[in-house]
Short mmCIF file of C-alpha atoms in Angstrom, two decimals:
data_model
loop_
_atom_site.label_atom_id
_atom_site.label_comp_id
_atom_site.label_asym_id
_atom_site.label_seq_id
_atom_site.Cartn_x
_atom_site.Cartn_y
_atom_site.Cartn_z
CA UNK A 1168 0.00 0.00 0.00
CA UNK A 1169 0.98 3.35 -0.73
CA UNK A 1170 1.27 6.05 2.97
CA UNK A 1171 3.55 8.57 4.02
CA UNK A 1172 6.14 7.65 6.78
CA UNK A 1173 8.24 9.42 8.55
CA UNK A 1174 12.17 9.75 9.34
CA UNK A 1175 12.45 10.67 13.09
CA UNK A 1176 16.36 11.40 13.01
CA UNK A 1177 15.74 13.69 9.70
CA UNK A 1178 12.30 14.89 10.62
CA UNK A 1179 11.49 14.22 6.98
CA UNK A 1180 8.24 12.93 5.13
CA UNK A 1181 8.88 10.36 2.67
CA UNK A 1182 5.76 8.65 0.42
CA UNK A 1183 6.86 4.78 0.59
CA UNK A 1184 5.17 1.57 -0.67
CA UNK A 1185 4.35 -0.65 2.45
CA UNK A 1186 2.92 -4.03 3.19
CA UNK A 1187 -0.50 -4.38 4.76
CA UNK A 1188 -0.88 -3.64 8.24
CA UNK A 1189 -1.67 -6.04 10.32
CA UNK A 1190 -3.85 -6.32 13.77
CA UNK A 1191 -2.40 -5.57 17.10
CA UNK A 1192 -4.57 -6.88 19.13
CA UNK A 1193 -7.79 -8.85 19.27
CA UNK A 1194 -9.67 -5.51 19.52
CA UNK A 1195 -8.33 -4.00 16.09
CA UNK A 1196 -9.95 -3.43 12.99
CA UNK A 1197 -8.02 -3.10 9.56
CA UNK A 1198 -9.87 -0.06 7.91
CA UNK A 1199 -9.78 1.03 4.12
CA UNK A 1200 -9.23 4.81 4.48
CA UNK A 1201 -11.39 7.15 2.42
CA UNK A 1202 -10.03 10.36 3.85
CA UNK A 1203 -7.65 11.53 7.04
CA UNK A 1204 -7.58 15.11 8.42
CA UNK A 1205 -4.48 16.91 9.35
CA UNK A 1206 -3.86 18.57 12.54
CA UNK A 1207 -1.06 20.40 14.16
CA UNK A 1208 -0.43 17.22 16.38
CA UNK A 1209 0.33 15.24 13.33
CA UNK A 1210 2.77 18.08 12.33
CA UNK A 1211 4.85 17.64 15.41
CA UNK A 1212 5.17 14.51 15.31
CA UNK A 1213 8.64 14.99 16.00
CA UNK A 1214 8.00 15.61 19.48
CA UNK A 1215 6.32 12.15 19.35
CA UNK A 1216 9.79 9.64 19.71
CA UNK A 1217 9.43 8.06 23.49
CA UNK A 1218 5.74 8.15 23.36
CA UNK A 1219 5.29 5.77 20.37
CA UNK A 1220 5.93 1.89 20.44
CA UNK A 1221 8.62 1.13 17.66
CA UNK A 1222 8.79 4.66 16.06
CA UNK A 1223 11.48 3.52 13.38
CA UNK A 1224 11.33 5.09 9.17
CA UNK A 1225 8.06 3.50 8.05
CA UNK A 1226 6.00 4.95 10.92
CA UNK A 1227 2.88 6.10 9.41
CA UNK A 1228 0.81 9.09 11.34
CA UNK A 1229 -2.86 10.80 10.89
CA UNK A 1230 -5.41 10.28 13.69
CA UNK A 1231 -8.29 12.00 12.05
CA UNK A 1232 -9.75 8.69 9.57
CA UNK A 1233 -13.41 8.25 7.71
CA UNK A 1234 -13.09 4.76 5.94
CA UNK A 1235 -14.49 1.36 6.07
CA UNK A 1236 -13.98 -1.64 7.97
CA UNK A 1237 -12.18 -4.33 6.08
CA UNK A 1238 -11.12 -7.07 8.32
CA UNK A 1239 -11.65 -7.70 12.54
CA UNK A 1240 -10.03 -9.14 15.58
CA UNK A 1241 -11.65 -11.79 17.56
CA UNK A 1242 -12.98 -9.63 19.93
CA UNK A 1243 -14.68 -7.05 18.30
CA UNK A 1244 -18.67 -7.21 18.53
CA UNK A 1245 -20.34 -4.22 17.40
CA UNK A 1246 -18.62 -3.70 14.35
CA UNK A 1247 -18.25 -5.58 10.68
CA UNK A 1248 -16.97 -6.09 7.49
CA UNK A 1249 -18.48 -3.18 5.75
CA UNK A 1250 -19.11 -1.02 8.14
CA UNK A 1251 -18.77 2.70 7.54
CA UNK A 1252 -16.63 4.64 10.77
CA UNK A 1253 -14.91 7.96 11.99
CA UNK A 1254 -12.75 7.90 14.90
CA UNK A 1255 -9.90 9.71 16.29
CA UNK A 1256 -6.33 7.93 16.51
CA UNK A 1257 -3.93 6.75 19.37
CA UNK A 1258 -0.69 8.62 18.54
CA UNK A 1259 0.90 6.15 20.38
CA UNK A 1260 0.56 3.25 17.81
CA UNK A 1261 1.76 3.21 14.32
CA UNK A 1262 0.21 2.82 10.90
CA UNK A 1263 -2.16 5.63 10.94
CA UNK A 1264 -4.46 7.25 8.37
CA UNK A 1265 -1.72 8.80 5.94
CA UNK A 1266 -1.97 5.37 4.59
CA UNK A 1267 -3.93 3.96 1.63
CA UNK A 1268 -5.17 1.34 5.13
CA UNK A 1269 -5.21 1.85 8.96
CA UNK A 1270 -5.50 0.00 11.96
CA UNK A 1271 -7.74 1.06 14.98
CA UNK A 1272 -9.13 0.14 18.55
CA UNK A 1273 -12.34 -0.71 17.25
CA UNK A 1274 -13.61 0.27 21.12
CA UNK A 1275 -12.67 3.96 19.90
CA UNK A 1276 -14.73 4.17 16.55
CA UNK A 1277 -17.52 6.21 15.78
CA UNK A 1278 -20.21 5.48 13.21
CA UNK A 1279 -19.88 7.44 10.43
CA UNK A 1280 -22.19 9.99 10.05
CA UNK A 1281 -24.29 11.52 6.87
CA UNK A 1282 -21.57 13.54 5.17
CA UNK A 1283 -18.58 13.31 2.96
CA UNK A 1284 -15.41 11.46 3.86
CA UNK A 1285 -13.74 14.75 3.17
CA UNK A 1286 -15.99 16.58 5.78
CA UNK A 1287 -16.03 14.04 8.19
CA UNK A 1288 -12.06 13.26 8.54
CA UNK A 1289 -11.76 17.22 9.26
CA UNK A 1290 -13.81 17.38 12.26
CA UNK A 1291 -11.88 15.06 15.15
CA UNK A 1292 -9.51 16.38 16.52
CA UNK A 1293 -10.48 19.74 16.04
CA UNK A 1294 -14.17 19.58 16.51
CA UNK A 1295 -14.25 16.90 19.56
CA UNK A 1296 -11.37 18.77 21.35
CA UNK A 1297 -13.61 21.85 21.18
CA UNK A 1298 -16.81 20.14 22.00
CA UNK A 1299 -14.94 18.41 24.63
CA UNK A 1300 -13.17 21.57 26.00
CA UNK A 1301 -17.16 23.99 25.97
CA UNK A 1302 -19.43 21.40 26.83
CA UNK A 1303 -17.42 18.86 29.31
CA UNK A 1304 -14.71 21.12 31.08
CA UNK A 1305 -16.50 24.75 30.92
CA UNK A 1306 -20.38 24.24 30.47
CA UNK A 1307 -20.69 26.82 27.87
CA UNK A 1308 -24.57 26.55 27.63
CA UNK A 1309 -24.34 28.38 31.33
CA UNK A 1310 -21.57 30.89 30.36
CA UNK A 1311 -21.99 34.62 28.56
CA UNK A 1312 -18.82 35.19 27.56
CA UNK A 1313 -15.99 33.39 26.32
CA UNK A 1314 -12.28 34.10 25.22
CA UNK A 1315 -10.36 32.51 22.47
CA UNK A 1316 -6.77 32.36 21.73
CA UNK A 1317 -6.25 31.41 18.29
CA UNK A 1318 -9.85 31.27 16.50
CA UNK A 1319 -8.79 31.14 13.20
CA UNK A 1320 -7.06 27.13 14.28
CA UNK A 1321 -9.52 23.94 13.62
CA UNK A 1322 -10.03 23.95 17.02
CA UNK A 1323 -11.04 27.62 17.53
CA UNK A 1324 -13.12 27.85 14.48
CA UNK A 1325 -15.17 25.17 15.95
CA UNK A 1326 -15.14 26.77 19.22
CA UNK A 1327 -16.74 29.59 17.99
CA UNK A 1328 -19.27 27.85 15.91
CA UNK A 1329 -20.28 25.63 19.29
CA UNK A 1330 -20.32 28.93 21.89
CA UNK A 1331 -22.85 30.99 19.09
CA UNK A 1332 -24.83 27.49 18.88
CA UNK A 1333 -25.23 27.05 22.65
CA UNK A 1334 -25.90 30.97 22.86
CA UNK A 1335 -22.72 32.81 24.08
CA UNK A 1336 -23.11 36.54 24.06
CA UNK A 1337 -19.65 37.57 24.19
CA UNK A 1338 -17.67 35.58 21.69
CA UNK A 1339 -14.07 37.25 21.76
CA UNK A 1340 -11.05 35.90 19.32
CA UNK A 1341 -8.00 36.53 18.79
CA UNK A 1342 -6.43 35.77 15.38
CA UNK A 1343 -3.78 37.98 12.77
CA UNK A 1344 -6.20 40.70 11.03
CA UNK A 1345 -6.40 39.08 7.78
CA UNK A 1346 -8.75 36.39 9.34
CA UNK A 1347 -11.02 38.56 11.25
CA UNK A 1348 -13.48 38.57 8.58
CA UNK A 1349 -13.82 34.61 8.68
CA UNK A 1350 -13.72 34.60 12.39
CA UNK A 1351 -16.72 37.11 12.24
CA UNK A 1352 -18.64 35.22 9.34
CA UNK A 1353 -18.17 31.96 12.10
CA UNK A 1354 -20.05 33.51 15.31
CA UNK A 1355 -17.06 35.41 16.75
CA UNK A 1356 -18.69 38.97 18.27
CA UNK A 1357 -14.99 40.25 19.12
CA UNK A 1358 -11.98 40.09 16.94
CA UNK A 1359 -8.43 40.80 18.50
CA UNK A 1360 -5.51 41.20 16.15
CA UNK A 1361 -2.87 39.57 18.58
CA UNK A 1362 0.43 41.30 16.63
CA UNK A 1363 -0.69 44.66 16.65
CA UNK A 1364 -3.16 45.09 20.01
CA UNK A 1365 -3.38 44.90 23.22
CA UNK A 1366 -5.26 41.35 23.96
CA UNK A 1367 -5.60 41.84 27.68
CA UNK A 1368 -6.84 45.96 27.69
CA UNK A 1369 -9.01 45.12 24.82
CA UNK A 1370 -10.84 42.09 26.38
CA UNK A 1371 -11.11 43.94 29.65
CA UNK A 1372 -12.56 47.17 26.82
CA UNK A 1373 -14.98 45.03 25.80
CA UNK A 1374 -16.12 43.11 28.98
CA UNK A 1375 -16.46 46.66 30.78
CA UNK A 1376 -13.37 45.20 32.88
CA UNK A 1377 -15.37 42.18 34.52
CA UNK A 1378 -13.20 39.70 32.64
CA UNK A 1379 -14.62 36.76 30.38
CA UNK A 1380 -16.48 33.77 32.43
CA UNK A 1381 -14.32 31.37 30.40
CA UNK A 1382 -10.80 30.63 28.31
CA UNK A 1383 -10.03 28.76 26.10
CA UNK A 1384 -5.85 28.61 24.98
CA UNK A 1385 -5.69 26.86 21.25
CA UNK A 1386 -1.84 28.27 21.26
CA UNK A 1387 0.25 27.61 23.75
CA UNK A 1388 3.26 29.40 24.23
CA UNK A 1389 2.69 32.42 26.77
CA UNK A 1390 -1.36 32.96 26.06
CA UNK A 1391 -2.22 30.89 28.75
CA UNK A 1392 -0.96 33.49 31.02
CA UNK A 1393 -2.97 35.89 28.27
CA UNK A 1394 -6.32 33.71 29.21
CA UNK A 1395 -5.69 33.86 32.74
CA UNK A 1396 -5.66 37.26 32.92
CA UNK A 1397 -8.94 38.67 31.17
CA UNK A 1398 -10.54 35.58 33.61
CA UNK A 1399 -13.51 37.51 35.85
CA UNK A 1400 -14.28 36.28 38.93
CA UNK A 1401 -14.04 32.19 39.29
CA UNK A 1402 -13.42 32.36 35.86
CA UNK A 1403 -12.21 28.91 34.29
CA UNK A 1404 -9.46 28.02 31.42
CA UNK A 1405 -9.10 24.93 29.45
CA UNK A 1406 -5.22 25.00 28.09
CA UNK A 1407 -5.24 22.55 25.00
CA UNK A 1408 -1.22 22.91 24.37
CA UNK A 1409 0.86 23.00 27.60
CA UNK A 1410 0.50 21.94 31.30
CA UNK A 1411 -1.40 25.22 33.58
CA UNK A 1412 0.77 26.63 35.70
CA UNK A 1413 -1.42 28.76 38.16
CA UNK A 1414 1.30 30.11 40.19
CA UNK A 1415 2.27 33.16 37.06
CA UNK A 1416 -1.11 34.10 36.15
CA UNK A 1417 -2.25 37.47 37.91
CA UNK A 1418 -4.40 37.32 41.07
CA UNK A 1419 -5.15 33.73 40.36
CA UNK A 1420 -6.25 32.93 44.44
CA UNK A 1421 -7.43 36.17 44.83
CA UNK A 1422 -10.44 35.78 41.86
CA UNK A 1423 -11.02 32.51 42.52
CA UNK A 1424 -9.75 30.99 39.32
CA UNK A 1425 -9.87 27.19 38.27
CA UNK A 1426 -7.93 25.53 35.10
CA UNK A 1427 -8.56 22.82 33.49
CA UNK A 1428 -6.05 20.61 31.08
CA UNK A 1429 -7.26 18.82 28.12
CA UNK A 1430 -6.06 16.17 25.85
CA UNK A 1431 -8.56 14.25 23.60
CA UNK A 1432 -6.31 11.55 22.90
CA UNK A 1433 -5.54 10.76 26.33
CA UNK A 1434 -8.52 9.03 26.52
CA UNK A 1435 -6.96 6.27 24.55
CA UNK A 1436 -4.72 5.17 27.79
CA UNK A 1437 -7.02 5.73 30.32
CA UNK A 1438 -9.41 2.67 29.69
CA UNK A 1439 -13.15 2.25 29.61
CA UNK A 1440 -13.53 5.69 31.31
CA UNK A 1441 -11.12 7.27 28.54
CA UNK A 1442 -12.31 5.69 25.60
CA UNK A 1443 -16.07 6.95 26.26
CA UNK A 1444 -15.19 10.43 25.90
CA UNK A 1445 -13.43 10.33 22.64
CA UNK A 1446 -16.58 8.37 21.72
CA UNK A 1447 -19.23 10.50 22.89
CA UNK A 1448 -17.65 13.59 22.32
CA UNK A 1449 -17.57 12.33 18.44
CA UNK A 1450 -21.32 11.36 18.49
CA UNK A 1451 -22.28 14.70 19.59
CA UNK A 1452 -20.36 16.69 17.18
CA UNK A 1453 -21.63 14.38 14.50
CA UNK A 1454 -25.31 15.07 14.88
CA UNK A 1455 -24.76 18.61 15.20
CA UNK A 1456 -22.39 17.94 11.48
CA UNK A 1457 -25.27 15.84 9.98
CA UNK A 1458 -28.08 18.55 10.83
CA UNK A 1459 -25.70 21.47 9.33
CA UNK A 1460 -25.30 23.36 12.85
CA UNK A 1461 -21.66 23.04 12.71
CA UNK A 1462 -20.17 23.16 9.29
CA UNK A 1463 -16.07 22.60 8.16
CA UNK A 1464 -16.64 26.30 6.52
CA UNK A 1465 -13.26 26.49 5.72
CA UNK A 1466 -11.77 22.48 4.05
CA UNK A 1467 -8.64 22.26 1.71
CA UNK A 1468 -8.80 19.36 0.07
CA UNK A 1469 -4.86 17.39 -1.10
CA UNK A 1470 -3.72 13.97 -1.95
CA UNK A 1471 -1.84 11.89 0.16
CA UNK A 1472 1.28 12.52 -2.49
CA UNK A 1473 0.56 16.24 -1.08
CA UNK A 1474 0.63 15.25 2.82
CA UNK A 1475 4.28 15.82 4.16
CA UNK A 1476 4.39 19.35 2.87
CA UNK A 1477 0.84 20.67 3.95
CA UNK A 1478 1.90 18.85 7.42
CA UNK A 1479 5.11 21.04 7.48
CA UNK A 1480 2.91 24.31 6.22
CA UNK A 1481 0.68 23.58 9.44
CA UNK A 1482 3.51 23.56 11.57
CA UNK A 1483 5.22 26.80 10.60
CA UNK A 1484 1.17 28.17 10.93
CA UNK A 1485 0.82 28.88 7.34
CA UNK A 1486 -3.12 27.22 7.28
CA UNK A 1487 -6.39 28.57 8.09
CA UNK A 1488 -9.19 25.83 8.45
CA UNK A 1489 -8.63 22.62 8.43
CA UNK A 1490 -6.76 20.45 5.43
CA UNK A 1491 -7.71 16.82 4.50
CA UNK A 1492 -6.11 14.62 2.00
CA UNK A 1493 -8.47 12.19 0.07
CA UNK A 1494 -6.88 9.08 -0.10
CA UNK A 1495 -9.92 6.54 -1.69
#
């Protein structure tokens, strides 16, 4: 089969010609893959060597996958030959999506819902992490006002999409000014442009300086000191990139503050408990894809010949949207 692999000691992408993957375990399914998102996790996977089990030159990422079920291990029940699934990858393991096939828990997959393979492989990573982040961690359907860094992402532009459905007032995002228009047309009520303003005097502008009720930190880097600090009183931050670290963020005791860390694919190694919110957080988001409330409004389309550079363009930030190569 044809897939991309990648050189851990060069930090290269190569396209190769491998042999069928076969099951790990009696849980697996062998899937044909239709289409696989990209995401900035699969972009670093140079950070990845220690985590994964026999990361050598034909390791083969993409956790985002919409294919078809083409073979089963012993002990999988509720799926068959045939069947039609999403689901969101274990970075952990090897031969992922970027593959012409894949192997998968089948515990973790998703039934595929009533859109394209294109549309569906975008939505993962980026659309369960954001469900997962409003809905589980902050409650958004109780909140008024919410912060984003980095709207423009997969992640934020869902974000915004799920606070305007569950009817946020205060939408505020932060992206480069060239993308405020999109973040606008998606539900954002705020737009910060993060190189050339203020992001903490304009929040606390715009909030009449009570602070958002909630954060959200799609970034990393020093903006989770950024969220803290337009927080209002026992305001709460979900940190997607780095671990919270309470201690440098302003007045953090004093307002009451809590933090929250989230990783969607942690739910992989944390058994039954982990696996079920990977899997419910994907059912939601699907409805909501299936009866158009949450749309992909922005979907680049490659082939898997095309994957190694777009995943290099993601990590230097050069996309807006999300990016999905259509492999079958």
């Amino acid at each position: 089969m044809k897939a991309i692999t990648y050189q851990q000691p060069q930090d290269t992408f190569s396209l190769a010609e491998l042999p069928l993957p076969q099951l790990h375990t009696e849980f697996d399914v062998l899937v044909k893959v239709h289409a696989v998102g990209l995401n900035p996790v699969d972009s670093k996977v140079n950070f990845w060597h220690g985590m994964v089990e026999n990361m050598n030159d034909s390791f083969v990422g993409g956790l985002d996958v919409s294919g078809e079920i083409v073979s089963t291990g012993e002990a999988v029940t509720n799926w068959k030959v045939g069947d039609r699934v999403l689901y969101h990858g274990n970075m952990r393991r090897s031969h992922g999506g970027f593959a012409e096939y894949a192997v998968q828990d089948s515990r973790t997959l998703t039934p595929h819902p009533a859109i394209s393979a294109e549309l569906a492989a975008a939505t993962p990573c980026a659309a369960w992490t954001a469900y997962r982040a409003l809905v589980d961690k902050l409650n958004i359907a109780e909140r008024s006002s919410l912060f984003i860094v980095g709207g423009a992402g997969g992640v934020g532009s869902f974000a915004i999409q799920l606070a305007k459905l569950f009817g946020v007032k205060n939408i505020i995002a932060t992206s480069s000014k060239v993308n405020h228009e999109y973040l606008s047309m998606l539900g954002a009520t705020h737009t910060i442009d993060y190189q050339s303003e203020d992001v903490i005097a304009r929040v606390m502008e715009i909030t009449e300086h009570k602070g958002v009720d909630v954060a959200l930190d799609c970034v990393g880097g020093d903006n989770d000191v950024i969220a803290a600090s337009v927080l209002g009183f026992e305001g709460e931050l979900v940190e997607l990139v780095k671990t919270v670290n309470p201690t440098v963020y302003p007045d953090a005791f004093l307002k009451g503050l809590s933090f929250h860390q989230l990783s969607l694919g942690s739910g992989h190694v944390n058994g039954e408990i982990g696996r079920a919110t990977i899997v419910n957080a994907g059912k939601a988001v699907s409805k909501l894809l299936e009866t158009g409330e949450l749309t992909v409004p922005e979907l680049k389309v490659i082939s898997l010949e095309q994957v190694g550079d777009a995943l290099l363009d993601i990590r230097n930030q050069r996309t807006v949207g999300k990016v999905v190569a259509k492999i079958a």
